Structures are given as structure tokens and as C-alpha cells.
PDB file of C-alpha atoms and ligand atoms in Angstrom:
ATOM      1  CA  MET A  11      96.866  90.296 189.505  1.00  0.00           C
ATOM      2  CA  LYS A  12      93.998  89.533 191.877  1.00  0.00           C
ATOM      3  CA  LEU A  13      91.179  92.072 191.881  1.00  0.00           C
ATOM      4  CA  GLY A  14      88.660  89.998 193.854  1.00  0.00           C
ATOM      5  CA  PRO A  15      87.961  86.438 195.017  1.00  0.00           C
ATOM      6  CA  HIS A  16      86.871  85.366 191.535  1.00  0.00           C
ATOM      7  CA  LEU A  17      88.517  88.057 189.442  1.00  0.00           C
ATOM      8  CA  TYR A  18      92.049  88.351 188.024  1.00  0.00           C
ATOM      9  CA  ARG A  19      93.750  90.643 185.509  1.00  0.00           C
ATOM     10  CA  ILE A  20      96.672  89.805 183.177  1.00  0.00           C
ATOM     11  CA  GLY A  21      98.661  92.323 181.126  1.00  0.00           C
ATOM     12  CA  ASN A  22      99.014  95.899 182.327  1.00  0.00           C
ATOM     13  CA  ASP A  23      97.625  99.390 181.902  1.00  0.00           C
ATOM     14  CA  ILE A  24      98.650  99.327 178.188  1.00  0.00           C
ATOM     15  CA  VAL A  25      96.730  96.153 177.285  1.00  0.00           C
ATOM     16  CA  ALA A  26      94.780  94.017 179.789  1.00  0.00           C
ATOM     17  CA  ALA A  27      92.646  90.821 179.788  1.00  0.00           C
ATOM     18  CA  TYR A  28      90.698  89.275 182.605  1.00  0.00           C
ATOM     19  CA  LEU A  29      89.940  85.907 184.168  1.00  0.00           C
ATOM     20  CA  VAL A  30      86.752  84.970 186.035  1.00  0.00           C
ATOM     21  CA  VAL A  31      87.537  81.988 188.211  1.00  0.00           C
ATOM     22  CA  ALA A  32      84.592  79.899 189.430  1.00  0.00           C
ATOM     23  CA  ASP A  33      84.093  76.429 190.869  1.00  0.00           C
ATOM     24  CA  ASP A  34      83.217  75.097 187.410  1.00  0.00           C
ATOM     25  CA  GLY A  35      86.211  76.607 185.633  1.00  0.00           C
ATOM     26  CA  VAL A  36      87.499  79.829 184.104  1.00  0.00           C
ATOM     27  CA  THR A  37      85.988  82.330 181.747  1.00  0.00           C
ATOM     28  CA  VAL A  38      88.528  84.547 180.034  1.00  0.00           C
ATOM     29  CA  VAL A  39      87.344  88.031 178.992  1.00  0.00           C
ATOM     30  CA  ASP A  40      89.416  89.296 176.061  1.00  0.00           C
ATOM     31  CA  ALA A  41      92.625  87.670 174.925  1.00  0.00           C
ATOM     32  CA  GLY A  42      95.091  90.610 174.787  1.00  0.00           C
ATOM     33  CA  LEU A  43      97.984  90.103 172.419  1.00  0.00           C
ATOM     34  CA  PRO A  44      99.479  86.758 171.370  1.00  0.00           C
ATOM     35  CA  GLY A  45     102.420  87.266 173.783  1.00  0.00           C
ATOM     36  CA  HIS A  46     100.010  87.407 176.724  1.00  0.00           C
ATOM     37  CA  TRP A  47      99.740  83.611 176.423  1.00  0.00           C
ATOM     38  CA  LYS A  48     102.600  83.255 178.921  1.00  0.00           C
ATOM     39  CA  ASP A  49     100.898  85.726 181.333  1.00  0.00           C
ATOM     40  CA  LEU A  50      97.705  83.627 181.037  1.00  0.00           C
ATOM     41  CA  VAL A  51      99.466  80.326 181.743  1.00  0.00           C
ATOM     42  CA  ASP A  52     101.457  81.853 184.603  1.00  0.00           C
ATOM     43  CA  GLU A  53      98.268  83.292 186.208  1.00  0.00           C
ATOM     44  CA  LEU A  54      96.442  79.950 185.826  1.00  0.00           C
ATOM     45  CA  THR A  55      99.402  78.040 187.202  1.00  0.00           C
ATOM     46  CA  SER A  56      99.527  80.309 190.283  1.00  0.00           C
ATOM     47  CA  LEU A  57      95.932  79.329 190.887  1.00  0.00           C
ATOM     48  CA  GLY A  58      96.625  75.628 190.506  1.00  0.00           C
ATOM     49  CA  LEU A  59      94.910  75.655 187.118  1.00  0.00           C
ATOM     50  CA  SER A  60      95.852  75.155 183.474  1.00  0.00           C
ATOM     51  CA  PRO A  61      94.456  76.071 180.032  1.00  0.00           C
ATOM     52  CA  ALA A  62      92.352  72.911 180.247  1.00  0.00           C
ATOM     53  CA  ASP A  63      90.288  74.728 182.943  1.00  0.00           C
ATOM     54  CA  VAL A  64      89.305  77.521 180.569  1.00  0.00           C
ATOM     55  CA  LYS A  65      85.704  76.956 179.406  1.00  0.00           C
ATOM     56  CA  GLY A  66      85.353  79.916 177.117  1.00  0.00           C
ATOM     57  CA  VAL A  67      86.805  83.216 175.906  1.00  0.00           C
ATOM     58  CA  VAL A  68      84.402  86.132 175.603  1.00  0.00           C
ATOM     59  CA  LEU A  69      85.701  88.952 173.365  1.00  0.00           C
ATOM     60  CA  THR A  70      84.444  92.468 174.104  1.00  0.00           C
ATOM     61  CA  HIS A  71      84.989  93.116 170.383  1.00  0.00           C
ATOM     62  CA  GLY A  72      86.981  91.850 167.472  1.00  0.00           C
ATOM     63  CA  ASP A  73      90.001  94.171 167.376  1.00  0.00           C
ATOM     64  CA  ALA A  74      93.513  92.646 167.113  1.00  0.00           C
ATOM     65  CA  ASP A  75      94.649  93.786 170.574  1.00  0.00           C
ATOM     66  CA  HIS A  76      91.773  91.822 172.194  1.00  0.00           C
ATOM     67  CA  ILE A  77      91.862  88.535 170.287  1.00  0.00           C
ATOM     68  CA  GLY A  78      95.602  87.753 170.908  1.00  0.00           C
ATOM     69  CA  PHE A  79      95.719  84.207 172.275  1.00  0.00           C
ATOM     70  CA  ALA A  80      92.085  83.314 171.565  1.00  0.00           C
ATOM     71  CA  GLU A  81      92.876  81.178 168.490  1.00  0.00           C
ATOM     72  CA  ARG A  82      95.590  79.365 170.424  1.00  0.00           C
ATOM     73  CA  LEU A  83      93.096  78.443 173.171  1.00  0.00           C
ATOM     74  CA  ARG A  84      90.524  77.405 170.611  1.00  0.00           C
ATOM     75  CA  ARG A  85      92.862  75.385 168.330  1.00  0.00           C
ATOM     76  CA  ASP A  86      95.038  73.693 170.966  1.00  0.00           C
ATOM     77  CA  HIS A  87      92.590  73.345 173.852  1.00  0.00           C
ATOM     78  CA  GLY A  88      89.133  73.275 172.218  1.00  0.00           C
ATOM     79  CA  VAL A  89      88.009  76.459 173.993  1.00  0.00           C
ATOM     80  CA  PRO A  90      85.039  78.204 172.287  1.00  0.00           C
ATOM     81  CA  VAL A  91      85.520  81.883 171.453  1.00  0.00           C
ATOM     82  CA  PHE A  92      82.429  84.114 171.857  1.00  0.00           C
ATOM     83  CA  VAL A  93      82.024  87.413 170.035  1.00  0.00           C
ATOM     84  CA  HIS A  94      79.038  89.591 169.125  1.00  0.00           C
ATOM     85  CA  ALA A  95      77.627  88.690 165.693  1.00  0.00           C
ATOM     86  CA  ALA A  96      78.392  92.175 164.369  1.00  0.00           C
ATOM     87  CA  ASP A  97      82.133  91.748 165.163  1.00  0.00           C
ATOM     88  CA  ALA A  98      82.458  88.091 164.097  1.00  0.00           C
ATOM     89  CA  GLU A  99      83.934  89.037 160.722  1.00  0.00           C
ATOM     90  CA  ARG A 100      86.396  91.438 162.354  1.00  0.00           C
ATOM     91  CA  ALA A 101      87.609  88.675 164.700  1.00  0.00           C
ATOM     92  CA  ARG A 102      87.901  86.153 161.822  1.00  0.00           C
ATOM     93  CA  THR A 103      89.577  88.443 159.224  1.00  0.00           C
ATOM     94  CA  GLY A 104      90.394  91.846 160.701  1.00  0.00           C
ATOM     95  CA  ALA A 105      87.938  93.565 158.310  1.00  0.00           C
ATOM     96  CA  LYS A 106      87.105  97.022 159.688  1.00  0.00           C
ATOM     97  CA  PRO A 107      86.683 100.561 158.567  1.00  0.00           C
ATOM     98  CA  LYS A 108      89.653 102.945 158.671  1.00  0.00           C
ATOM     99  CA  VAL A 109      89.151 105.609 161.366  1.00  0.00           C
ATOM    100  CA  ALA A 110      91.295 108.575 162.368  1.00  0.00           C
ATOM    101  CA  ALA A 111      93.262 107.964 165.487  1.00  0.00           C
ATOM    102  CA  GLY A 112      92.774 111.487 166.825  1.00  0.00           C
ATOM    103  CA  PRO A 113      95.169 113.096 169.282  1.00  0.00           C
ATOM    104  CA  MET A 114      98.452 111.402 170.077  1.00  0.00           C
ATOM    105  CA  ARG A 115     101.658 112.104 171.885  1.00  0.00           C
ATOM    106  CA  LEU A 116     104.948 110.544 170.785  1.00  0.00           C
ATOM    107  CA  VAL A 117     106.114 108.752 173.936  1.00  0.00           C
ATOM    108  CA  PRO A 118     102.829 107.039 174.904  1.00  0.00           C
ATOM    109  CA  THR A 119     102.132 106.139 171.295  1.00  0.00           C
ATOM    110  CA  LEU A 120     105.588 104.578 170.878  1.00  0.00           C
ATOM    111  CA  GLY A 121     105.096 102.857 174.206  1.00  0.00           C
ATOM    112  CA  PHE A 122     101.863 101.284 172.993  1.00  0.00           C
ATOM    113  CA  PHE A 123     103.302 100.023 169.697  1.00  0.00           C
ATOM    114  CA  ALA A 124     106.586  98.853 171.296  1.00  0.00           C
ATOM    115  CA  TYR A 125     104.619  96.873 173.863  1.00  0.00           C
ATOM    116  CA  ALA A 126     102.394  95.448 171.141  1.00  0.00           C
ATOM    117  CA  LEU A 127     105.474  94.326 169.162  1.00  0.00           C
ATOM    118  CA  ARG A 128     107.014  92.782 172.288  1.00  0.00           C
ATOM    119  CA  LYS A 129     103.771  90.867 172.860  1.00  0.00           C
ATOM    120  CA  ARG A 130     103.937  89.631 169.232  1.00  0.00           C
ATOM    121  CA  ALA A 131     101.024  91.649 167.884  1.00  0.00           C
ATOM    122  CA  VAL A 132     102.370  91.170 164.372  1.00  0.00           C
ATOM    123  CA  PRO A 133     101.221  89.196 162.497  1.00  0.00           C
ATOM    124  CA  THR A 134      97.693  89.000 164.002  1.00  0.00           C
ATOM    125  CA  THR A 135      96.347  85.519 164.548  1.00  0.00           C
ATOM    126  CA  TYR A 136      92.706  85.736 163.705  1.00  0.00           C
ATOM    127  CA  VAL A 137      90.080  83.445 165.242  1.00  0.00           C
ATOM    128  CA  SER A 138      89.071  80.947 162.587  1.00  0.00           C
ATOM    129  CA  GLU A 139      85.855  79.860 164.307  1.00  0.00           C
ATOM    130  CA  VAL A 140      83.708  81.958 166.639  1.00  0.00           C
ATOM    131  CA  VAL A 141      80.420  81.524 168.528  1.00  0.00           C
ATOM    132  CA  GLU A 142      78.218  84.539 167.814  1.00  0.00           C
ATOM    133  CA  VAL A 143      76.457  86.165 170.761  1.00  0.00           C
ATOM    134  CA  HIS A 144      73.739  88.783 170.964  1.00  0.00           C
ATOM    135  CA  ASP A 145      72.588  91.593 173.281  1.00  0.00           C
ATOM    136  CA  GLY A 146      70.965  90.279 176.450  1.00  0.00           C
ATOM    137  CA  GLU A 147      72.281  86.749 176.156  1.00  0.00           C
ATOM    138  CA  VAL A 148      73.456  84.950 179.331  1.00  0.00           C
ATOM    139  CA  LEU A 149      76.316  82.637 178.350  1.00  0.00           C
ATOM    140  CA  ASP A 150      76.594  79.107 179.728  1.00  0.00           C
ATOM    141  CA  LEU A 151      80.083  79.648 181.082  1.00  0.00           C
ATOM    142  CA  PRO A 152      81.627  80.016 184.536  1.00  0.00           C
ATOM    143  CA  GLY A 153      80.230  83.180 186.143  1.00  0.00           C
ATOM    144  CA  ALA A 154      77.230  83.167 183.756  1.00  0.00           C
ATOM    145  CA  PRO A 155      78.407  86.271 181.813  1.00  0.00           C
ATOM    146  CA  VAL A 156      75.646  88.629 180.557  1.00  0.00           C
ATOM    147  CA  VAL A 157      76.114  90.285 177.176  1.00  0.00           C
ATOM    148  CA  ILE A 158      75.278  94.019 176.943  1.00  0.00           C
ATOM    149  CA  GLY A 159      75.502  95.486 173.481  1.00  0.00           C
ATOM    150  CA  LEU A 160      77.527  98.741 173.386  1.00  0.00           C
ATOM    151  CA  PRO A 161      77.861  99.490 169.666  1.00  0.00           C
ATOM    152  CA  GLY A 162      80.144 102.361 168.748  1.00  0.00           C
ATOM    153  CA  HIS A 163      83.797 101.473 169.195  1.00  0.00           C
ATOM    154  CA  SER A 164      82.871  98.750 166.758  1.00  0.00           C
ATOM    155  CA  PRO A 165      79.405  97.526 165.692  1.00  0.00           C
ATOM    156  CA  GLY A 166      79.745  94.436 167.856  1.00  0.00           C
ATOM    157  CA  SER A 167      81.323  95.957 170.943  1.00  0.00           C
ATOM    158  CA  ILE A 168      79.809  94.594 174.158  1.00  0.00           C
ATOM    159  CA  ALA A 169      80.108  94.912 177.862  1.00  0.00           C
ATOM    160  CA  VAL A 170      80.304  91.601 179.752  1.00  0.00           C
ATOM    161  CA  HIS A 171      78.655  91.675 183.201  1.00  0.00           C
ATOM    162  CA  VAL A 172      79.622  88.936 185.635  1.00  0.00           C
ATOM    163  CA  PRO A 173      77.714  89.430 188.865  1.00  0.00           C
ATOM    164  CA  SER A 174      79.680  86.810 190.880  1.00  0.00           C
ATOM    165  CA  ALA A 175      82.897  88.652 190.053  1.00  0.00           C
ATOM    166  CA  ASP A 176      81.260  91.987 190.889  1.00  0.00           C
ATOM    167  CA  ALA A 177      82.532  93.302 187.600  1.00  0.00           C
ATOM    168  CA  VAL A 178      81.558  94.617 184.200  1.00  0.00           C
ATOM    169  CA  PHE A 179      84.124  94.347 181.442  1.00  0.00           C
ATOM    170  CA  VAL A 180      83.786  97.145 178.947  1.00  0.00           C
ATOM    171  CA  GLY A 181      86.549  96.544 176.422  1.00  0.00           C
ATOM    172  CA  ASP A 182      87.115  99.757 174.458  1.00  0.00           C
ATOM    173  CA  ALA A 183      83.669 101.235 174.999  1.00  0.00           C
ATOM    174  CA  LEU A 184      85.720 103.620 177.176  1.00  0.00           C
ATOM    175  CA  THR A 185      89.253 103.756 178.524  1.00  0.00           C
ATOM    176  CA  THR A 186      90.934 104.839 181.752  1.00  0.00           C
ATOM    177  CA  ARG A 187      94.263 105.460 179.983  1.00  0.00           C
ATOM    178  CA  HIS A 188      94.386 106.775 176.423  1.00  0.00           C
ATOM    179  CA  VAL A 189      97.027 104.557 174.719  1.00  0.00           C
ATOM    180  CA  LEU A 190      98.106 107.358 172.350  1.00  0.00           C
ATOM    181  CA  THR A 191      98.255 110.305 174.779  1.00  0.00           C
ATOM    182  CA  GLY A 192      98.951 108.581 178.068  1.00  0.00           C
ATOM    183  CA  ARG A 193      96.185 110.698 179.695  1.00  0.00           C
ATOM    184  CA  GLU A 194      94.595 108.867 182.608  1.00  0.00           C
ATOM    185  CA  GLY A 195      90.964 108.885 183.823  1.00  0.00           C
ATOM    186  CA  LEU A 196      87.637 107.830 182.361  1.00  0.00           C
ATOM    187  CA  GLN A 197      87.402 109.032 178.738  1.00  0.00           C
ATOM    188  CA  PRO A 198      86.467 107.845 175.229  1.00  0.00           C
ATOM    189  CA  ALA A 199      88.810 105.296 173.681  1.00  0.00           C
ATOM    190  CA  PRO A 200      90.777 106.017 170.474  1.00  0.00           C
ATOM    191  CA  PHE A 201      90.362 104.053 167.222  1.00  0.00           C
ATOM    192  CA  THR A 202      86.576 104.219 167.672  1.00  0.00           C
ATOM    193  CA  ASP A 203      84.420 103.650 164.551  1.00  0.00           C
ATOM    194  CA  ASP A 204      81.530 105.824 165.690  1.00  0.00           C
ATOM    195  CA  PRO A 205      82.402 108.035 168.706  1.00  0.00           C
ATOM    196  CA  ALA A 206      78.859 109.475 169.104  1.00  0.00           C
ATOM    197  CA  ALA A 207      77.300 106.042 169.167  1.00  0.00           C
ATOM    198  CA  ALA A 208      79.940 104.825 171.618  1.00  0.00           C
ATOM    199  CA  LEU A 209      79.087 107.608 174.049  1.00  0.00           C
ATOM    200  CA  ALA A 210      75.347 106.967 173.673  1.00  0.00           C
ATOM    201  CA  SER A 211      75.822 103.256 174.358  1.00  0.00           C
ATOM    202  CA  LEU A 212      77.342 103.970 177.777  1.00  0.00           C
ATOM    203  CA  ASP A 213      73.859 104.861 179.085  1.00  0.00           C
ATOM    204  CA  ARG A 214      73.184 101.129 178.847  1.00  0.00           C
ATOM    205  CA  LEU A 215      75.525 100.559 181.816  1.00  0.00           C
ATOM    206  CA  ALA A 216      73.299 102.643 184.088  1.00  0.00           C
ATOM    207  CA  GLY A 217      71.400  99.665 185.506  1.00  0.00           C
ATOM    208  CA  VAL A 218      74.373  97.317 185.980  1.00  0.00           C
ATOM    209  CA  GLN A 219      75.264  96.433 189.551  1.00  0.00           C
ATOM    210  CA  ALA A 220      79.044  95.983 189.951  1.00  0.00           C
ATOM    211  CA  SER A 221      81.988  97.479 191.893  1.00  0.00           C
ATOM    212  CA  TRP A 222      84.491  97.153 189.066  1.00  0.00           C
ATOM    213  CA  VAL A 223      84.393  98.662 185.616  1.00  0.00           C
ATOM    214  CA  LEU A 224      87.205  97.048 183.665  1.00  0.00           C
ATOM    215  CA  PRO A 225      88.520  98.433 180.417  1.00  0.00           C
ATOM    216  CA  GLY A 226      90.821  96.821 177.851  1.00  0.00           C
ATOM    217  CA  HIS A 227      93.298  99.657 178.328  1.00  0.00           C
ATOM    218  CA  GLY A 228      94.026 101.513 181.538  1.00  0.00           C
ATOM    219  CA  ALA A 229      93.713 100.865 185.278  1.00  0.00           C
ATOM    220  CA  PRO A 230      90.736  99.011 186.679  1.00  0.00           C
ATOM    221  CA  TRP A 231      88.084 101.530 187.768  1.00  0.00           C
ATOM    222  CA  ARG A 232      86.273 101.103 191.002  1.00  0.00           C
ATOM    223  CA  GLY A 233      82.823 102.701 191.206  1.00  0.00           C
ATOM    224  CA  SER A 234      79.283 102.466 189.976  1.00  0.00           C
ATOM    225  CA  PRO A 235      78.675 101.707 186.319  1.00  0.00           C
ATOM    226  CA  ALA A 236      75.782 104.180 186.630  1.00  0.00           C
ATOM    227  CA  ASP A 237      78.342 107.040 186.899  1.00  0.00           C
ATOM    228  CA  VAL A 238      80.409 105.976 183.925  1.00  0.00           C
ATOM    229  CA  ALA A 239      78.520 107.629 181.042  1.00  0.00           C
ATOM    230  CA  ALA A 240      78.658 111.118 182.594  1.00  0.00           C
ATOM    231  CA  ALA A 241      82.276 110.728 183.633  1.00  0.00           C
ATOM    232  CA  VAL A 242      83.406 109.621 180.168  1.00  0.00           C
ATOM    233  CA  ARG A 243      81.527 112.519 178.560  1.00  0.00           C
ATOM    234  CA  ALA A 244      83.202 114.887 180.987  1.00  0.00           C
ATOM    235  CA  GLY A 245      86.577 113.279 180.218  1.00  0.00           C
ATOM    236  CA  ALA A 246      86.234 113.712 176.470  1.00  0.00           C
ATOM    237  CA  ALA A 247      89.248 115.741 175.244  1.00  0.00           C
TER     238      ALA A 247
HETATM  239 ZN1  LIG B  19      91.838  97.837 172.268  1.00  0.00          ZN
END
């Protein structure tokens, strides 16, 4: 799905990943679930491109529903996979603390897990080699993505700002559709390691110039990143 001249989304409001398409190739932000491989190839094909045009995958964090086809791109196409150093172990092995899921409703929860199974979420294919990134880094990839540390959902959660795509990708630092309740609108994401830290980190988006705030789960949100922190706090259940 096209969001802008250089910006595409694959997946849906349950699980999404994004493509930044520039003259020098494609940067993929998050890798959804393994079954999104077909969606990736279909989107690239529709643009006259192929996996060989992908120069890098930037993971907003290391959770299983964001690393889906990353290892396949790395192993079969030599594409480097970037993740914050504090989430590198999570992306390589799945190591993470157990956290309470919080509120859930049956139908949206089943919908999330059914979709995950359909997209072959089990077993998880971890990323055997990653390139570690840090807060403030500008990556040498199409769109020159800027790393903004947003610890909370996980220690290595980041936002990825791509000025040429007019977008900031926020992973699960927030959501616009709670996968377990189905409630829509800006709000904190479930399965968050440290909810208070996650909310505090959102203040770091205040200075970001972009028209799109793009979460890993939920509809793309159009508006100023400066307004996000207050809106998510107001949307907390
Ligand atoms: Zn997620």
C-alpha cells in the first residue's frame, strides 16, 4: 500500500512493516512475520523491484512479530539487519522478560494469534547476525534513517526517522490499534517491558518533523510527532 512517493506499507492493521523506496534502493523497516515474505516480494514486484534492491532492514525492536522475514533477507540476499544494541540478543535468541499482557478481549486476541499463525509466526526464525545501532546514529541506507532511542517497550526499542519519506516509524513504542482489545486510537502498546519508561520516551519524538507516525500495529497515523506523547497518555486505558 502506497502512503507517499517513497513510502509503502505491507501487512495490515494487525501487523505491518514498511518500505522506504529511494533512487539508491530500498530500506525495509521491520520485517513483520515470516509469511509477510510474499507481501514484501509482491510489493517490490509492483514497483519493478526485487529483494536484490533491498539494502538493509532496520528493526524497531527485537520482538518476534517484527523480525519475521529479516533472516531470510539476510541469509538468501545478503541484506544487513540493523537493531539497537540493547535488543540484539532478543533478535538473535528471543531472550526477553515475561510481562503481563494486560487487558484483552477474546475476538481481537484470537484474531491476532490466528493471523500470526497464518503468517507462520511459529516457529520464530531468529536473526543469526545483526548490525548493532545506537541512539542518534544516521544509517548509511536509502533514505538515511535516523535512530531515536525509545526504551520502554523493550530496552532497545527505537523510532526510525526518514525525512525523505516524511515518516517516523515507531514500532511498538505506541499503537493505534491494541492487538488484544481491538480498541483503536493512539495508546500504549501491550506486551511492554516497562510501560512508564515507554511513555516517558515518547517525549523524544517532540522535535521530529514528519507527517506520518507509523506503528507496528494499527493504522498509519497522520499528524505531528510532537502531539503523540500527550495523545498516547490520554489514550491509556
Ligand atoms: Zn509488535
